[in-house]
Each structure stands twice: as structure tokens, then as C-alpha cells.
Coordinates of C-alpha atoms and ligand atoms in Angstrom, one line a residue:
X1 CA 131.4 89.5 59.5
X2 CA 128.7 87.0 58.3
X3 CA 127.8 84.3 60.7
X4 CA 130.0 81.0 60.0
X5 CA 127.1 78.8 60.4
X6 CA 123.6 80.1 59.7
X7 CA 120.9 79.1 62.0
X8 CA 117.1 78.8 61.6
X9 CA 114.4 77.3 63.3
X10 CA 111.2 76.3 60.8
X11 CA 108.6 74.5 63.0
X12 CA 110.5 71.7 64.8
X13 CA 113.5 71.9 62.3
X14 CA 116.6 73.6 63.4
X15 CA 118.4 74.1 60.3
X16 CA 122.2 74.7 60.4
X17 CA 123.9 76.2 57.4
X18 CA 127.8 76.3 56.9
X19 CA 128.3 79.8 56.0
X20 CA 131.6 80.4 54.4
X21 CA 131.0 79.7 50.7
X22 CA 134.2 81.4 49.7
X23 CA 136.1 78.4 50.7
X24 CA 133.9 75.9 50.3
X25 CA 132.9 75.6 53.9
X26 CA 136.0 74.6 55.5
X27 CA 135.9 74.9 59.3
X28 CA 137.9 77.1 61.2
X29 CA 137.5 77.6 65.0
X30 CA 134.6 80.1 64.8
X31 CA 132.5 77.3 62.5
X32 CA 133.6 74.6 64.8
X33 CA 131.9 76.5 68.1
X34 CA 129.4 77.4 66.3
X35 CA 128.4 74.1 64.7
X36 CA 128.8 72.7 68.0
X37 CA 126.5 75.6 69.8
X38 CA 123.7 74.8 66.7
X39 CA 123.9 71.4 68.1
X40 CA 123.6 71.6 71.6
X41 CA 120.8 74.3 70.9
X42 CA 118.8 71.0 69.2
X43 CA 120.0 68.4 71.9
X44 CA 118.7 70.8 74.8
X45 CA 115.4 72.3 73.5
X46 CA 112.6 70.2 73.2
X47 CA 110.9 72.4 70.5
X48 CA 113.9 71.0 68.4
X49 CA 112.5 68.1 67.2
X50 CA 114.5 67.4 63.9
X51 CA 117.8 68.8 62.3
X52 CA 118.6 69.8 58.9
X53 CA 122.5 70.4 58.2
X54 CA 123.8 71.9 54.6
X55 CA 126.3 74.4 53.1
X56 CA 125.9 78.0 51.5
X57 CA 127.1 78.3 48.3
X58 CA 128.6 75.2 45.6
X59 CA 129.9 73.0 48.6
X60 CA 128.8 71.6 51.1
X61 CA 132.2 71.5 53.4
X62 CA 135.9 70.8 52.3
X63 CA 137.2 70.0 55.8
X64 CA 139.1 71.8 57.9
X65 CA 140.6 75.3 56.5
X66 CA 144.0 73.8 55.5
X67 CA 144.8 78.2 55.2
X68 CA 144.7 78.0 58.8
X69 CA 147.9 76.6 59.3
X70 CA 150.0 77.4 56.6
X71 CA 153.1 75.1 57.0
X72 CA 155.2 78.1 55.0
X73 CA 154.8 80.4 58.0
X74 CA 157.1 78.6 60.4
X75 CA 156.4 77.6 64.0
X76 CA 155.7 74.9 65.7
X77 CA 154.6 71.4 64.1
X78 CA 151.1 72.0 64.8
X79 CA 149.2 69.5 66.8
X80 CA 146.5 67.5 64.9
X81 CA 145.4 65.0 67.6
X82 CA 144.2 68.4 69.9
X83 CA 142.2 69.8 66.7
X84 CA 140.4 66.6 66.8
X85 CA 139.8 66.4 70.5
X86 CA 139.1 70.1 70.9
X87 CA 136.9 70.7 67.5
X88 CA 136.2 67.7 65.6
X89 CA 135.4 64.6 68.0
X90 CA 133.1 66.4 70.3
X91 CA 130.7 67.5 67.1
X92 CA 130.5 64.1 65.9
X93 CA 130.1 63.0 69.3
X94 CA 127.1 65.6 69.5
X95 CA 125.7 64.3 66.5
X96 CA 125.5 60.5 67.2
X97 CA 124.1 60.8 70.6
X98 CA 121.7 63.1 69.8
X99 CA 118.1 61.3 69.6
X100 CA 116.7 63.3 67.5
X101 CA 117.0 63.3 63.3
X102 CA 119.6 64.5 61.8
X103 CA 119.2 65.1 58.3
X104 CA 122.1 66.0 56.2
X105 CA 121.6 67.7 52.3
X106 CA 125.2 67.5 50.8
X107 CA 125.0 70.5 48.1
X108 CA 128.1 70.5 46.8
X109 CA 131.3 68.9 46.9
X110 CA 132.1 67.0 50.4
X111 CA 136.0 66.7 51.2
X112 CA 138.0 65.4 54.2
X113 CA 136.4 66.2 57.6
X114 CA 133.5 67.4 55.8
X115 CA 132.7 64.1 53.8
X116 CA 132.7 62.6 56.9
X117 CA 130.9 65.2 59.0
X118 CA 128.3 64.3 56.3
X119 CA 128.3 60.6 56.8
X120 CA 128.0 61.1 60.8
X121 CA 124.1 62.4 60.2
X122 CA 121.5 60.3 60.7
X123 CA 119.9 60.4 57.0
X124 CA 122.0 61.7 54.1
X125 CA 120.6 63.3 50.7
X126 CA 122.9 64.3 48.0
X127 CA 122.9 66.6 45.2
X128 CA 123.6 64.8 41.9
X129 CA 126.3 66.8 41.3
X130 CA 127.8 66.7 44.8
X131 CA 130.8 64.4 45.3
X132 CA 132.6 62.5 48.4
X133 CA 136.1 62.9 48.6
X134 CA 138.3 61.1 51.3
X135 CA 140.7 63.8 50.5
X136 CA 143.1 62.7 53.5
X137 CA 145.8 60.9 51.5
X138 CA 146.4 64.2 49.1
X139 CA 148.0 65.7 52.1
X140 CA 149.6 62.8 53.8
X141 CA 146.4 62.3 56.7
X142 CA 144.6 59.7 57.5
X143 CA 140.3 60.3 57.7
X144 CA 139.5 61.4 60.6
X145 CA 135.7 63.3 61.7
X146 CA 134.4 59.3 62.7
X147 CA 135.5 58.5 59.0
X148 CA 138.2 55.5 59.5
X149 CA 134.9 54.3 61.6
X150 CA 131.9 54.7 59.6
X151 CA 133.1 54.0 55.8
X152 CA 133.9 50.2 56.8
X153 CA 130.3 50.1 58.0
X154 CA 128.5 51.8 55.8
X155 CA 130.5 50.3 52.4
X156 CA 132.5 47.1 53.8
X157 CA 136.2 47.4 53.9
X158 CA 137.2 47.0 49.9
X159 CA 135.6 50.5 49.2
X160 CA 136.8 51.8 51.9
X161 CA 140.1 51.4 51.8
X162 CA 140.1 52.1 47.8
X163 CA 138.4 55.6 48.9
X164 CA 140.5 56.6 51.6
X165 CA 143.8 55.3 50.0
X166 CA 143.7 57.1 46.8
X167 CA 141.2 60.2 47.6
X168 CA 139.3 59.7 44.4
X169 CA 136.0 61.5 43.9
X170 CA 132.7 59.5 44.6
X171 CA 129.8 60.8 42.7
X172 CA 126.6 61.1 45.1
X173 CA 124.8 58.5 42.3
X174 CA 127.5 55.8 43.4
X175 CA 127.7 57.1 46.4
X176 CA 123.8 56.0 47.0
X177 CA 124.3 52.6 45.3
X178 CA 126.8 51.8 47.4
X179 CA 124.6 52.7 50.6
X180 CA 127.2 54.9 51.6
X181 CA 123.9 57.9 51.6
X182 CA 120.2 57.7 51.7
X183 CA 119.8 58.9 48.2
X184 CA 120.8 61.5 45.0
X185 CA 118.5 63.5 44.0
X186 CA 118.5 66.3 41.2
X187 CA 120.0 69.5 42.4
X188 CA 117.3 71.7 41.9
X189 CA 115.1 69.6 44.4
X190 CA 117.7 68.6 47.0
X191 CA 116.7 71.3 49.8
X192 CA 113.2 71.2 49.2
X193 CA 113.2 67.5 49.6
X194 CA 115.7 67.3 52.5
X195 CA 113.3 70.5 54.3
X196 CA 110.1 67.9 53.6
X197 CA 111.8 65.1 55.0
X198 CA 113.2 66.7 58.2
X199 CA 109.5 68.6 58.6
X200 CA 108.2 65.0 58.3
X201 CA 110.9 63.7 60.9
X202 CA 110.0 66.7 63.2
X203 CA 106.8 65.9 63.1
X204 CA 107.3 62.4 64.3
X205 CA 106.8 60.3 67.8
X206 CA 110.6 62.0 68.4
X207 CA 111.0 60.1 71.4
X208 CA 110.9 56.5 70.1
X209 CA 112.7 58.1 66.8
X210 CA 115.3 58.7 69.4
X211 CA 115.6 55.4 70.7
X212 CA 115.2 53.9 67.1
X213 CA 118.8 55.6 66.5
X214 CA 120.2 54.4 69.7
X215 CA 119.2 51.0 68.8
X216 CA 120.5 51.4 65.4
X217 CA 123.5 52.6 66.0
X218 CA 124.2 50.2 69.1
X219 CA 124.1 47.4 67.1
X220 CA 127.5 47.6 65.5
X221 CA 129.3 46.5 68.7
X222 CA 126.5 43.9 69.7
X223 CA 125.7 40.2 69.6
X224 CA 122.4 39.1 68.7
X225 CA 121.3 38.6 72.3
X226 CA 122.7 41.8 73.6
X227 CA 120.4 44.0 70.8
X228 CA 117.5 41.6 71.5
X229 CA 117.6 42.8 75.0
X230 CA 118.2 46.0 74.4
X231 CA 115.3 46.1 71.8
X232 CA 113.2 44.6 75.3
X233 CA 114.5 47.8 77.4
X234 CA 113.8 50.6 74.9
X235 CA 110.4 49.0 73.3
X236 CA 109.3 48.7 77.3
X237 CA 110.3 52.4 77.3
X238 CA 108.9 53.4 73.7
X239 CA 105.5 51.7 74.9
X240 CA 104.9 53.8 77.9
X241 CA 105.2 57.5 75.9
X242 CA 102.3 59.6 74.8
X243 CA 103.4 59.2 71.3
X244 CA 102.6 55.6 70.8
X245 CA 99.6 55.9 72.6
X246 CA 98.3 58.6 70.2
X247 CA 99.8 56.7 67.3
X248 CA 97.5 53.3 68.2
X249 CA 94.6 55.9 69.0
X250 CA 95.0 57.3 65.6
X251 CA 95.4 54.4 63.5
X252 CA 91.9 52.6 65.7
X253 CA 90.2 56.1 65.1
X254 CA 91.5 55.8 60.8
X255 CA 92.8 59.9 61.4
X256 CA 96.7 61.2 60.9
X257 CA 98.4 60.7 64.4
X258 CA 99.4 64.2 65.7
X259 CA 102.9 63.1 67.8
X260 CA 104.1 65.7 70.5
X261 CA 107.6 63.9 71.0
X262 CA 106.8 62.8 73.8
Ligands
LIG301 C1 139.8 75.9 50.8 C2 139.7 74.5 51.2 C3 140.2 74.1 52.4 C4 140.9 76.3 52.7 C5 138.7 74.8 49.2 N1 140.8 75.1 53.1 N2 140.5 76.7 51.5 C6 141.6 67.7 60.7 C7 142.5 68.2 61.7 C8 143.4 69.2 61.5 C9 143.9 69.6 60.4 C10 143.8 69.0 59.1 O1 142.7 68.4 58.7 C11 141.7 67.8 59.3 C12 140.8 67.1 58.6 C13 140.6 67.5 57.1 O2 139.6 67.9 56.7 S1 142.0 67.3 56.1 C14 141.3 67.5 54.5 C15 141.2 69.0 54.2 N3 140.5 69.2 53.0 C16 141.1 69.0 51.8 O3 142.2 68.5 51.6 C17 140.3 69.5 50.6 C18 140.9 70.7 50.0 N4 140.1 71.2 48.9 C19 140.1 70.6 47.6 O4 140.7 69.6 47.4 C20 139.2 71.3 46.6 O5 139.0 72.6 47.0 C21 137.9 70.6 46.4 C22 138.1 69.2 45.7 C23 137.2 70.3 47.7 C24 137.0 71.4 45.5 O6 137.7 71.7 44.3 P1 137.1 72.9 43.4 O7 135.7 72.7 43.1 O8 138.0 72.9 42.2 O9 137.3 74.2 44.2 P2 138.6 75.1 44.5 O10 139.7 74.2 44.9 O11 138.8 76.1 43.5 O12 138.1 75.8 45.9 C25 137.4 77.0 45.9 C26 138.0 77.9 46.9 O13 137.9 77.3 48.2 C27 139.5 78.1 46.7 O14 139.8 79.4 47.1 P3 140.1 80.5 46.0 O15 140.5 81.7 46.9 O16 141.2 80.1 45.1 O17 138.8 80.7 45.3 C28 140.1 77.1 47.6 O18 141.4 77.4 48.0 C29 139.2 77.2 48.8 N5 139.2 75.9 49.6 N6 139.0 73.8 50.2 N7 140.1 72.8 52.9

């Protein structure tokens, strides 16, 4: 049986492919692990400098594998909240805290869980014809995958709502205007762009790229004074690598820095 996520290393990118094209990448428990595995492979090797997720085939993922657990076979009322603990939450957990880029190339259609596994990397490129769908209210769910959390603070709460209440389609152009992604670009170009752009990342001072994100992302439950002080601690810490020393070297000495990540 193929592999349910495909994975590469190219330089410092770990690239992680959702492998199960026949249904659009939907995850069931093998993808899950071994999206999970990919990502504790990049958050525990420090020749993993820079992550690249997509999907084989015309989507990118369509949530979770709704096959799985086919209400017309009878059983038990199937628990949700333990899919999320068990599967879902600890991947976007894995993905947020891990100081290193993650890149995400959306090549196809986005749905559910997988729209907002998307939305949960660090930078997000889209396919022009790729679209995000908040598919949740078609089958009587609410977002999950870090959704209900990041669409209010990536597009304010109007679009939000609108998106996740009536499941419509967003195009990957709007999708961009709205800052809700990085950027569309034209099919044909998407992976070679994202691959440049997490080669470029990889080849960045990964440490303070690292902290940049925890600063980032640590601002949306801070004051002012709380992220001025943080920005102290980490720029103390930033200050003090190899990378920032090379970087000032480089930039005195008029040549291309060459960062070890360190
Ligand atoms: C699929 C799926 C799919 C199985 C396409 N499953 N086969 C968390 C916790 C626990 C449980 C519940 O959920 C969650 C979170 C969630 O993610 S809930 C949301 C789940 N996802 C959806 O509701 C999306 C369902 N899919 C669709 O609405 C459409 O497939 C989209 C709009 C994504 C794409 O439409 P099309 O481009 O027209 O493709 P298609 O529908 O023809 O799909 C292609 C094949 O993929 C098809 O199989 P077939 O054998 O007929 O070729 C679909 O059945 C299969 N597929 N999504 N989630």
C-alpha cells in the first residue's frame, strides 16, 4: 500500500506530501501518525531546517475521511472530541510550536480540517485554482483543526463567521486579499515557488526564524508591554547565536551570509 504521507528531505527541507489522492487527501488514522511522525522528524533533527507541506493529486486535503465512519453502519455514536485530542490537536499543536518554517502549498481544493491544517502553517501559498472551504456546517460540525481560532485572527470576525456558517468556497485570489494566505499564484508555478521559498527559509539564521514565530505568534494573547519584553528576552537570545554574528560579518564584509541555524 502506498505511503499515506510522502516524505522527502531536499537540503534542509523536509517535505511532507499527503498521499491519498483518491479521496482528496482526507486523513484517516495511518495519515494522522504519519503526518505527525513527518513532524516530529523536522522538530528533532537539526538538519531539518525548513518544512514544506502539500497534497498528491487535485487536492490538497478534504479533512477527515468522513468514509471512516459511516453513520449507516450502526454502532456507537462515535466520539469526535477524542478524534481531536488523539489526531487532530496534537498535529496542530506540533505545527505552531515548531520554530522552524513551515511552508504550506495548497494544490487543490482545502475542506474542513484540511483548510485549517492549511491555515495552521507558518507561510501559506495557494494554487489559483485551489479553494478554502469551511466545510463544517454541510455536516452539522463546527471548524475544528485550530480553525474556530485562527479564521477570527487572520480575517476579523465578519468573514469568519460568514465562512464557517454557510461553508461557501473561498477562491485562493480572495483568499490572499483577505490575508487569510501569503499569496495565489498560477498553478503551474505553485510547487516550484513554495520549494524556492522553503529552500530560501532553510537556508536561513533558523534559530532567530524560530523565535521570530514565537514572538509572532505570542502576540495574540499579549499587551504591548508583555511583547515589548518578550521582544527584550528573545532579541538578548537571538543576539548571542552564531547566525547573527555571521549575518553582521557578512553584511561589513558586502558577501551572502552563509547561516548554519545556529
Ligand atoms: C472524500 C472526502 C472525505 C472521504 C472527498 N472523506 N472521501 C474532525 C473530527 C472527526 C470527524 C469529523 O471531521 C472532523 C473534521 C472535518 O474535517 S469535517 C469536514 C470533512 N470534510 C468535508 O466535509 C468535505 C467533504 N468533501 C467535499 O465536500 C468535496 O469532496 C470537495 C468540495 C472537497 C471536493 O469536491 P469535488 O472536487 O467535486 O470532488 P469529489 O467530491 O468528487 O471527491 C473526489 C473523491 O474524493 C470522491 O470519491 P469518489 O470515489 O466518488 O471518486 C469523494 O467521495 C472523495 N472524498 N472528500 N472528506
Amino acid at each position: 500500500m502506498a505511503e499515506s504521507v510522502l516524505v522527502a528531505q531536499e537540503g534542509g527541507v523536509l517535505r511532507l506530501t499527503l498521499n491519498r489522492p483518491d479521496r482528496l487527501n482526507a486523513f484517516n488514522e495511518e495519515m494522522h501518525l504519519a503526518l505527525r511522525a513527518g513532524l516530529e522528524r523536522a522538530r528533532d533533527e537539526a538538519g531539518v531546517r525548513a518544512v514544506l507541506l502539500t497534497g498528491a493529486g487535485r487536492g490538497f486535503c478534504a479533512g477527515q475521511d468522513l468514509g471512516d465512519r459511516d453513520p449507516r453502519k450502526g454502532g456507537d455514536i462515535p466520539d469526535l472530541g477524542v478524534t481531536l485530542e488523539r489526531f487532530y490537536n496534537p498535529t496542530l499543536r506540533l505545527i505552531r510550536a515548531l520554530e522552524k518554517p513551515v511552508v504550506c502549498a495548497v494544490n487543490g481544493v482545502a475542506a474542513g480540517a484540511g483548510a485549517n491544517l492549511a491555515l495552521a502553517c507558518d507561510i501559506v501559498l495557494a494554487a489559483r485554482s485551489a479553494r478554502f472551504i469551511e466545510a463544517f456546517a454541510k455536516i452539522g460540525l463546527v471548524p475544528d483543526a485550530g480553525g474556530s481560532w485562527a479564521l477570527p485572527r487572520l480575517i476579523g470576525e465578519a468573514r469568519a463567521k460568514a465562512l464557517a456558517l454557510t461553508a461557501e468556497p473561498l477562491a485562493a485570489e480572495t483568499a490572499a486579499d483577505w490575508g487569510l494566505i501569503w499569496k495565489a499564484v498560477e498553478d503551474d508555478a505553485l510547487i516550484a515557488e513554495a520549494e524556492a521559498l522553503a529552500a530560501r527559509l532553510a537556508a536561513g539564521p533558523t534559530l532567530g526564524l524560530g523565535l521570530t514565530k514565537r514572538l509572532i505568534q505570542a502576540a495574540a494573547t499579549h499587551d504591548l508591554d508583555a511583547q515589548l519584553d518578550m521582544e527584550r528576552d528573545l532579541q538578548r537570545q537571538a543576539g548571542a547565536s552564531a547566525d547573527y554574528r555571521e549575518g553582521v560579518v557578512a553584511f561589513l564584509e558586502k558577501r551572502a551570509p552563509e547561516f548554519r541555524g545556529q
